[in-house]
Tab-separated table of C-alpha atoms (C1' of nucleotides) in Angstrom:
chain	number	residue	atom	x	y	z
Z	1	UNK	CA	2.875	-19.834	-22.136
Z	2	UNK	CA	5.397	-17.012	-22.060
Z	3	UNK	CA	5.069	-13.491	-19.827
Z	4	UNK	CA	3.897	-11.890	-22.951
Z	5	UNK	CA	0.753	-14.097	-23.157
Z	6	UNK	CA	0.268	-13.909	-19.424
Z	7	UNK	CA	0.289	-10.796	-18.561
Z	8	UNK	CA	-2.482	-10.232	-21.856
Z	9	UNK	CA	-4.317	-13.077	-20.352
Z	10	UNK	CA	-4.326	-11.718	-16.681
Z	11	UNK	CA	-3.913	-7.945	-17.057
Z	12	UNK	CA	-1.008	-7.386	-15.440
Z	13	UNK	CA	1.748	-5.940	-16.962
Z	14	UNK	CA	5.018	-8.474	-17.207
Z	15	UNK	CA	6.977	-6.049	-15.107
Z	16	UNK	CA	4.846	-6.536	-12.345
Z	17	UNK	CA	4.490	-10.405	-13.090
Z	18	UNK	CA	8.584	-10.889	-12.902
Z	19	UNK	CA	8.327	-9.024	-9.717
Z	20	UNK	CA	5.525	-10.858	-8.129
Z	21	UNK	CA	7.573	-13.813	-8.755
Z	22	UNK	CA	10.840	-11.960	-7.321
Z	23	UNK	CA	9.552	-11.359	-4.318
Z	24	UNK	CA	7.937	-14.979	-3.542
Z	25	UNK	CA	4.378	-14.402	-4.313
Z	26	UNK	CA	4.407	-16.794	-7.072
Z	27	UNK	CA	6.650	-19.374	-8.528
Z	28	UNK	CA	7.290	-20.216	-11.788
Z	29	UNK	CA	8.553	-22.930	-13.924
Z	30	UNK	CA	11.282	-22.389	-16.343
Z	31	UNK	CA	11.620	-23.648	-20.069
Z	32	UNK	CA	15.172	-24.747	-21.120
Z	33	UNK	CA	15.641	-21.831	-22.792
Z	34	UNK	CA	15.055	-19.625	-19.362
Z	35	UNK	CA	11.964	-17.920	-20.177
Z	36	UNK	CA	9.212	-18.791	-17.864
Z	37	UNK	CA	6.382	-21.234	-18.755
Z	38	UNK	CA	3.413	-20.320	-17.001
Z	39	UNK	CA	0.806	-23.085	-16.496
Z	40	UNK	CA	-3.308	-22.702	-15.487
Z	41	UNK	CA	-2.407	-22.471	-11.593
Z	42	UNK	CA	0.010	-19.860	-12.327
Z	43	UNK	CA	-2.365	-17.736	-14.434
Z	44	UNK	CA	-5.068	-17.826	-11.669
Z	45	UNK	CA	-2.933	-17.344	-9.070
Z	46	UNK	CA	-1.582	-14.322	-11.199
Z	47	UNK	CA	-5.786	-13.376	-11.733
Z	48	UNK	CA	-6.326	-13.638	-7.756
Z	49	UNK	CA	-3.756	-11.079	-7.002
Z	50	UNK	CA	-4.580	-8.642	-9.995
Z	51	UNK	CA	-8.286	-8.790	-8.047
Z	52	UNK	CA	-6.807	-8.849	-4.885
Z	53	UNK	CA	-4.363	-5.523	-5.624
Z	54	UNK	CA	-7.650	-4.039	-7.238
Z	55	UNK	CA	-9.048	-3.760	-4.136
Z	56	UNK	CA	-6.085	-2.214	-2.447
Z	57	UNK	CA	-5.227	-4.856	-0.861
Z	58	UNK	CA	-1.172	-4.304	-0.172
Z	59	UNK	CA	1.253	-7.159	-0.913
Z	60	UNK	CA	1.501	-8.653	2.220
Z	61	UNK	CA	-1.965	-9.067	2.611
Z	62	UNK	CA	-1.868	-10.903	-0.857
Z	63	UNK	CA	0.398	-12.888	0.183
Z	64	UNK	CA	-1.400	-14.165	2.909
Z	65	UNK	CA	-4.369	-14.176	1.108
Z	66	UNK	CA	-3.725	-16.351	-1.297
Z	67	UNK	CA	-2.164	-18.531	1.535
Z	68	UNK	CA	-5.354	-19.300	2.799
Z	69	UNK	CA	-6.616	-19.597	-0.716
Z	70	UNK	CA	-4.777	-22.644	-1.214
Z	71	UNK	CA	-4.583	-23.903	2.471
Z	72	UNK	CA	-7.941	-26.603	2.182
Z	73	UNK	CA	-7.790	-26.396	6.078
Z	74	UNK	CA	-8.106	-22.660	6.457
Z	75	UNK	CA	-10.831	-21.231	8.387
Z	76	UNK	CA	-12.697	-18.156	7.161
Z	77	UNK	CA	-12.321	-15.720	9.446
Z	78	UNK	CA	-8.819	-15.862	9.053
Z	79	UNK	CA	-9.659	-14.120	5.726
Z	80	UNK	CA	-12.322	-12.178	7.232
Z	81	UNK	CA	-9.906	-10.408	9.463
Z	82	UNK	CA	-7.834	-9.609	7.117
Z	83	UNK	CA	-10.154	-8.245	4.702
Z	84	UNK	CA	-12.206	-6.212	7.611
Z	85	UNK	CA	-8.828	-4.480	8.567
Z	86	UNK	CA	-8.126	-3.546	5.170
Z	87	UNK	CA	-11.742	-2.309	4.755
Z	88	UNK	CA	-10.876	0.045	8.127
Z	89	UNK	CA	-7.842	1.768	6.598
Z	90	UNK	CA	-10.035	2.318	3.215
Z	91	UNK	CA	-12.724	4.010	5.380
Z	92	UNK	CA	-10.337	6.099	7.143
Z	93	UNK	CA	-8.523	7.270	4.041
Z	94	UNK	CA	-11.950	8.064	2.899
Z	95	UNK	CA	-12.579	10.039	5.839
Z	96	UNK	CA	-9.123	11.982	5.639
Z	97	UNK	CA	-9.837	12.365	1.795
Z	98	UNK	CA	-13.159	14.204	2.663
Z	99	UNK	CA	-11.964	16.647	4.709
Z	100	UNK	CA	-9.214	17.342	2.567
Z	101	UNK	CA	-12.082	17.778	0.070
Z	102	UNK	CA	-14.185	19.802	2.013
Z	103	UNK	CA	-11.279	22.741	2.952
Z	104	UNK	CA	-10.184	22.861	-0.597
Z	105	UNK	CA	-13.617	22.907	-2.767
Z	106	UNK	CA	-14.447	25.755	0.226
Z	107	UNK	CA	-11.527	27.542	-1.170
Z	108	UNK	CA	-11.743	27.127	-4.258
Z	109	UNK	CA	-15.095	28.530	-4.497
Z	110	UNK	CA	-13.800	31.489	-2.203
Z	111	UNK	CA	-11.195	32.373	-4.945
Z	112	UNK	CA	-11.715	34.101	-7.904
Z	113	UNK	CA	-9.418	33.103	-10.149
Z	114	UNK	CA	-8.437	36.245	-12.002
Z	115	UNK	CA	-5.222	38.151	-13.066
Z	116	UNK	CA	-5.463	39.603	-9.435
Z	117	UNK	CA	-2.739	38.219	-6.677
Z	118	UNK	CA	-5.325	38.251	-4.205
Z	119	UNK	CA	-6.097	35.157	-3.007
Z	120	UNK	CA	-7.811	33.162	-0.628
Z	121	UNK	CA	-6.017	29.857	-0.576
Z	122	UNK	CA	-3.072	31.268	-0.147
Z	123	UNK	CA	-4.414	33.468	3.013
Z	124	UNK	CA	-5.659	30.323	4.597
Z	125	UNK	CA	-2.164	28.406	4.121
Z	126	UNK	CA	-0.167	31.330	5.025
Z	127	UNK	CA	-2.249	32.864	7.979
Z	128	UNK	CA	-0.734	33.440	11.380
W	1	UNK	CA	16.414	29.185	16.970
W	2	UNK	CA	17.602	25.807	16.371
W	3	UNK	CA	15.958	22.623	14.232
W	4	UNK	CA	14.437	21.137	17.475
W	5	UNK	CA	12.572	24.618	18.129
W	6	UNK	CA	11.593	24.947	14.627
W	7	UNK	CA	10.122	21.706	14.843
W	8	UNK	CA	8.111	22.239	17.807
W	9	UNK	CA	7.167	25.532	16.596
W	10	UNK	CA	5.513	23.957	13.140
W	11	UNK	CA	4.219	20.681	13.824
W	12	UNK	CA	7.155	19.597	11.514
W	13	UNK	CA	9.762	16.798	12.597
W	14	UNK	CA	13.392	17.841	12.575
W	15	UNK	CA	13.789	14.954	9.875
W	16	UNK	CA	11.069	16.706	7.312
W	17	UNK	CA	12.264	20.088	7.768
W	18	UNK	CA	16.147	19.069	7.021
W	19	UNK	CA	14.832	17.220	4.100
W	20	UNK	CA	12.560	20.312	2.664
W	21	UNK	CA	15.713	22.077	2.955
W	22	UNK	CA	17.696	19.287	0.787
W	23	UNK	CA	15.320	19.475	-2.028
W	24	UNK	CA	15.361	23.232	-1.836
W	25	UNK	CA	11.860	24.144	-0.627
W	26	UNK	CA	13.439	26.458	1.930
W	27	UNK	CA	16.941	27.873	2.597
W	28	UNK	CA	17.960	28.346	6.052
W	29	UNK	CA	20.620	30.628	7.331
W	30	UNK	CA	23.177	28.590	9.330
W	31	UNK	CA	25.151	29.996	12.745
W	32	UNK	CA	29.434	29.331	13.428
W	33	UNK	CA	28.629	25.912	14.662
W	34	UNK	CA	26.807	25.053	11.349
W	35	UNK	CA	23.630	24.631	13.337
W	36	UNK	CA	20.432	25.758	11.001
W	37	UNK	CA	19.174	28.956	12.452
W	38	UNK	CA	15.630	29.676	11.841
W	39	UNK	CA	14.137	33.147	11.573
W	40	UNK	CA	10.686	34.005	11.554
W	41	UNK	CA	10.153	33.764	8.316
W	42	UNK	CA	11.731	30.606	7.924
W	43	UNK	CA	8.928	28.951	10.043
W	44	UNK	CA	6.232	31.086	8.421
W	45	UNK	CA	7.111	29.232	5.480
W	46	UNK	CA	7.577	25.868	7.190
W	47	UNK	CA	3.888	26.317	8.500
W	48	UNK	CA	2.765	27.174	4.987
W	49	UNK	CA	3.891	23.902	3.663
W	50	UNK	CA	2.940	22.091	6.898
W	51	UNK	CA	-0.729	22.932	6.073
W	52	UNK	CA	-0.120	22.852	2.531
W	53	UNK	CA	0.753	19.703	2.541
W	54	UNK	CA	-1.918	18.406	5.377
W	55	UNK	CA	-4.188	19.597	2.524
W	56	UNK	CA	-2.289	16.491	0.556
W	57	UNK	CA	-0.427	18.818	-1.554
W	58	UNK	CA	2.652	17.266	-3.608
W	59	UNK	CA	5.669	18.810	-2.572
W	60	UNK	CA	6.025	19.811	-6.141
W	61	UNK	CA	2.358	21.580	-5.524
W	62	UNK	CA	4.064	23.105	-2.299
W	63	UNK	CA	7.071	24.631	-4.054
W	64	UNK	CA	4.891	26.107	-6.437
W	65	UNK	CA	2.789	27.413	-4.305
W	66	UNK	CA	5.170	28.722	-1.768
W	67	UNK	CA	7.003	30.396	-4.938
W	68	UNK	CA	3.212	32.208	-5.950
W	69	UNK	CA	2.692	33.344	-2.217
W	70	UNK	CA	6.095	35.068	-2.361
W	71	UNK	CA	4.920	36.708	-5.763
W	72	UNK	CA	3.774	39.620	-4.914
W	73	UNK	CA	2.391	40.284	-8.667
W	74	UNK	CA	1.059	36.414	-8.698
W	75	UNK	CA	-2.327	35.845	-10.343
W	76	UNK	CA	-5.041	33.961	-8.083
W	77	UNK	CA	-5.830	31.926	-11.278
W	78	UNK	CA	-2.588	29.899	-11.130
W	79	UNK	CA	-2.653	29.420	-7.565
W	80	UNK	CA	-6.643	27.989	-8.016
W	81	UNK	CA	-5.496	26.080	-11.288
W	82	UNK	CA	-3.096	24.047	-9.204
W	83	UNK	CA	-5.780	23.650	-6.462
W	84	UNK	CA	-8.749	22.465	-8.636
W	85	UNK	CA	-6.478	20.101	-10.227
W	86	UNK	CA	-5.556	18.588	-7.023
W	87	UNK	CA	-8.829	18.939	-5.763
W	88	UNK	CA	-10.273	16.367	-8.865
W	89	UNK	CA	-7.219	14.427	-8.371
W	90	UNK	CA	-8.891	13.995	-4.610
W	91	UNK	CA	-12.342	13.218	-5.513
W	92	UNK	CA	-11.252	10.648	-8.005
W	93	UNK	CA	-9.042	8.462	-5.446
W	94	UNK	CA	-12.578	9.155	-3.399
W	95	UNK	CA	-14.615	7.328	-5.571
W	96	UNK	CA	-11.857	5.010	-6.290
W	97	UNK	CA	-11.182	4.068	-2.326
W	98	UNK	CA	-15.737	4.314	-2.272
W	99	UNK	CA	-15.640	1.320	-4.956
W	100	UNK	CA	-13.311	-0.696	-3.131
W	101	UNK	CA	-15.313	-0.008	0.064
W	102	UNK	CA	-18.643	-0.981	-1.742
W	103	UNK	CA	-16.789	-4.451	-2.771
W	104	UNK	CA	-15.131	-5.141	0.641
W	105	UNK	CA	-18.355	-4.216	2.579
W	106	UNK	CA	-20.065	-6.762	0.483
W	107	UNK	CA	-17.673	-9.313	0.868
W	108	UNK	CA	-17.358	-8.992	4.553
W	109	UNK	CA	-20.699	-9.328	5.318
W	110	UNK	CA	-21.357	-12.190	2.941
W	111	UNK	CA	-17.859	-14.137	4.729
W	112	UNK	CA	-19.311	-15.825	8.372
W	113	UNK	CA	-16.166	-15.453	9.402
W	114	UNK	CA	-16.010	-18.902	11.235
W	115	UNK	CA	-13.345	-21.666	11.392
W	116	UNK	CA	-14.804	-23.493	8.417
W	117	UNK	CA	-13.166	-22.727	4.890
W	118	UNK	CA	-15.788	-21.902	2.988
W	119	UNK	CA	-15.564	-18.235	2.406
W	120	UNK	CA	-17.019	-15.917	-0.179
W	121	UNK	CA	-14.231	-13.184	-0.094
W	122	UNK	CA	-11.614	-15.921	-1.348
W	123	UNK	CA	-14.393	-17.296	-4.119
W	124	UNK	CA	-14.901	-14.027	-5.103
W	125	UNK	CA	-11.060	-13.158	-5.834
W	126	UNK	CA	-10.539	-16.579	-7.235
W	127	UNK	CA	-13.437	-17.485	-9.277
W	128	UNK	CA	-13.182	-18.318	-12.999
J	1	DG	C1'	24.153	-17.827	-43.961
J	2	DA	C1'	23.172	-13.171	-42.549
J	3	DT	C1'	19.982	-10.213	-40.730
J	4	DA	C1'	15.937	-7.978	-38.871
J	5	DG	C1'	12.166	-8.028	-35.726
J	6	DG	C1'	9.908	-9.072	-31.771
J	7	DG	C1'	10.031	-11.750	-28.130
J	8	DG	C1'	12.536	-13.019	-23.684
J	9	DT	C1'	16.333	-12.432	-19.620
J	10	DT	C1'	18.877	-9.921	-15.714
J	11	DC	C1'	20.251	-5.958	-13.233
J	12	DC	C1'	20.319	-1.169	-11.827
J	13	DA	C1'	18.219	3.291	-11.050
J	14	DG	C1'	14.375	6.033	-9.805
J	15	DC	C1'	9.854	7.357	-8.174
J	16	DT	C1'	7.132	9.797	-3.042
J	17	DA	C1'	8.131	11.802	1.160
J	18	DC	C1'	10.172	10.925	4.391
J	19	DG	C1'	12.013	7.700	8.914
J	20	DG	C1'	15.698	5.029	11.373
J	21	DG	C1'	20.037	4.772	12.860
J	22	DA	C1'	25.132	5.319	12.939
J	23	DA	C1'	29.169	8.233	13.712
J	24	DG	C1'	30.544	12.254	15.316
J	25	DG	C1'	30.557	17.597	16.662
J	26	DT	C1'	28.558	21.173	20.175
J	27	DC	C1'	26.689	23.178	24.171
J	28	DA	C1'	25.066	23.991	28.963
J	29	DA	C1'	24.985	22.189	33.606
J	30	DG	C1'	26.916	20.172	37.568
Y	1	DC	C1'	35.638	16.829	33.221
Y	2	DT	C1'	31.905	14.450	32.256
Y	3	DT	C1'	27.204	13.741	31.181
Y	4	DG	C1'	23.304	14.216	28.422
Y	5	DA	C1'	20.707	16.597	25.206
Y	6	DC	C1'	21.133	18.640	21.217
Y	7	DC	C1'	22.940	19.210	16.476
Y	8	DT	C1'	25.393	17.633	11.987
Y	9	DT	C1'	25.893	14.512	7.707
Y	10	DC	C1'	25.366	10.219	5.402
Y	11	DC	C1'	23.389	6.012	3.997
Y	12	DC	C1'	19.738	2.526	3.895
Y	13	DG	C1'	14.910	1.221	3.724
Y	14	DT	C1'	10.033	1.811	2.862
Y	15	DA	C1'	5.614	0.090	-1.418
Y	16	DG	C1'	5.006	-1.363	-5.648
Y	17	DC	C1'	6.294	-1.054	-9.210
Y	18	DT	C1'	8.358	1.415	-13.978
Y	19	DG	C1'	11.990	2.606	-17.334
Y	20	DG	C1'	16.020	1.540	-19.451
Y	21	DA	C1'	20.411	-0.760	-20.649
Y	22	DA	C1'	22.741	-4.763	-22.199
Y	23	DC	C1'	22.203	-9.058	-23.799
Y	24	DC	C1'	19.998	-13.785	-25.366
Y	25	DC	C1'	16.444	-16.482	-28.252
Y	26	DC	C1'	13.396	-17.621	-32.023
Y	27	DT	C1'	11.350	-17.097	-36.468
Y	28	DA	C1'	11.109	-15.292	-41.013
Y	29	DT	C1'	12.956	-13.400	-44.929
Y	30	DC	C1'	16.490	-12.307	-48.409
DNA sequence: GATAGGGGTTCCAGCTACGGGAAGGTCAAG
DNA sequence: CTTGACCTTCCCGTAGCTGGAACCCCTATC
C-alpha cells in the first residue's frame, strides 16, 4: 500500500506519515521502486499515534507509548504514569485557559464596541 | 536605563524584549555605547504587551493592539473585534483540552496501574 | 513512441515566540 | 590593571508539522 492509501486509511496526512517515519517513530519497508509499502502493523501503528496525538499526547510520549504497546512484558503503570502526567499539564492549561477567559469575556462585556476610541481593554492593558 | 532594568521593571526577560524590538513591536532609542536606552514610555509599552500577551495574545494581536492604543482617533469596535475573536479562539482550545481531559480521566481510572500488562489506556489507542 | 496526469521521492524553508550559548565590547570598583 | 557584571550581535534549537521546488515512476491515451 502506498502513502496515498495510508494516510486515507489512517487519517493522517502523508506529510506527517514521512515524518513520523523520519524521526524513528515508525519504520517502513520500501518497494524496489522506493516508495514505501506499508503493511497491517504499519497502518495500526500509524492509527495508534493518530489516537494517541488526538489526545495531545506530544511525540515523545508516543513514542514511548507505543513502546510499551508492543513490549508483551510491560507493566501498566508504566503507561499509567505517563498518561496521568499528560492528563496534569491538560488540566493546568485548562486552568490558565480559564482565567485567560474570565479577564477577557469581563472586558469584553465592559466595552462597547462603537466608533468611540474609548475603551476598556485597552485601559486595563495599558494602566499604570 | 539599560535592557537589564527594563527587564526587571516589566516582568520581561532581556531576551523577549530584544526580540520584540527585532520584529519591530517597539523601537528603542540607543546611547554612544550602542546600549538600548529605555524611556518611560518604552516600558509603558513593554508592560502593555507583557499583559497583553499574558492574556495569550498573538504577537500579531499585540502589534495591533499596541498600534490602536497609540490611535488616539481608534474605534473601541476594532480593538473588541480582535478581542472576541481571540476570546472564541480560547474557549474552543477549552473545550478541545475538556475532551481530551474527559478521555484521559476515563482512561486513567479504568488503567490499575500495576506491573501486569494488561492496560485499558493502550487497548483503547490500539483497538481495531 | 510521445505525452499527460497523478502518483511517489528528497530536501529546504518557514511557522510561534522565544531561549541558550558563544564571541566580544563596556563600565564601575578595587 | 584586572575582575566581574553588564551589554552587544549572531546563530542554532525548540514541536510538529506544512508548503513548495525539483525530480522520478506508472498508467493511459493518442
Amino acid at each position: 500500500m502506498n502513502i496515498g492509501q495510508a494516510a486515507k486509511h489512517t487519517g493522517l496526512p502523508a506529510k506527517t506519515i514521512r515524518y513520523y517515519e523520519e524521526i524513528g517513530l515508525v519504520v517502513v519497508q520500501r518497494d524496489s521502486n522506493g516508495y514505501r509499502a506499508f503493511a497491517d502493523t504499519d497502518l495500526h501503528m500509524l492509527t495508534f499515534l493518530a489516537r494517541a496525538r488526538a489526545l495531545g499526547f506530544g511525540i515523545e510520549d508516543c513514542r514511548s507509548l507505543l513502546a510499551l504497546y508492543q513490549d508483551g512484558q510491560r507493566s501498566s503503570s508504566d503507561v499509567k504514569a505517563i498518561t496521568r502526567h499528560h492528563l496534569d499539564e491538560i488540566q493546568q492549561k485548562i486552568l490558565d485557559l480559564k482565567e485567560m477567559q474570565a479577564t477577557l469575556s469581563e472586558l469584553v462585556n465592559a466595552c462597547s464596541g462603537d466608533s468611540r476610541p474609548d475603551c476598556p481593554i485597552l485601559k486595563s492593558l495599558g494602566q499604570n
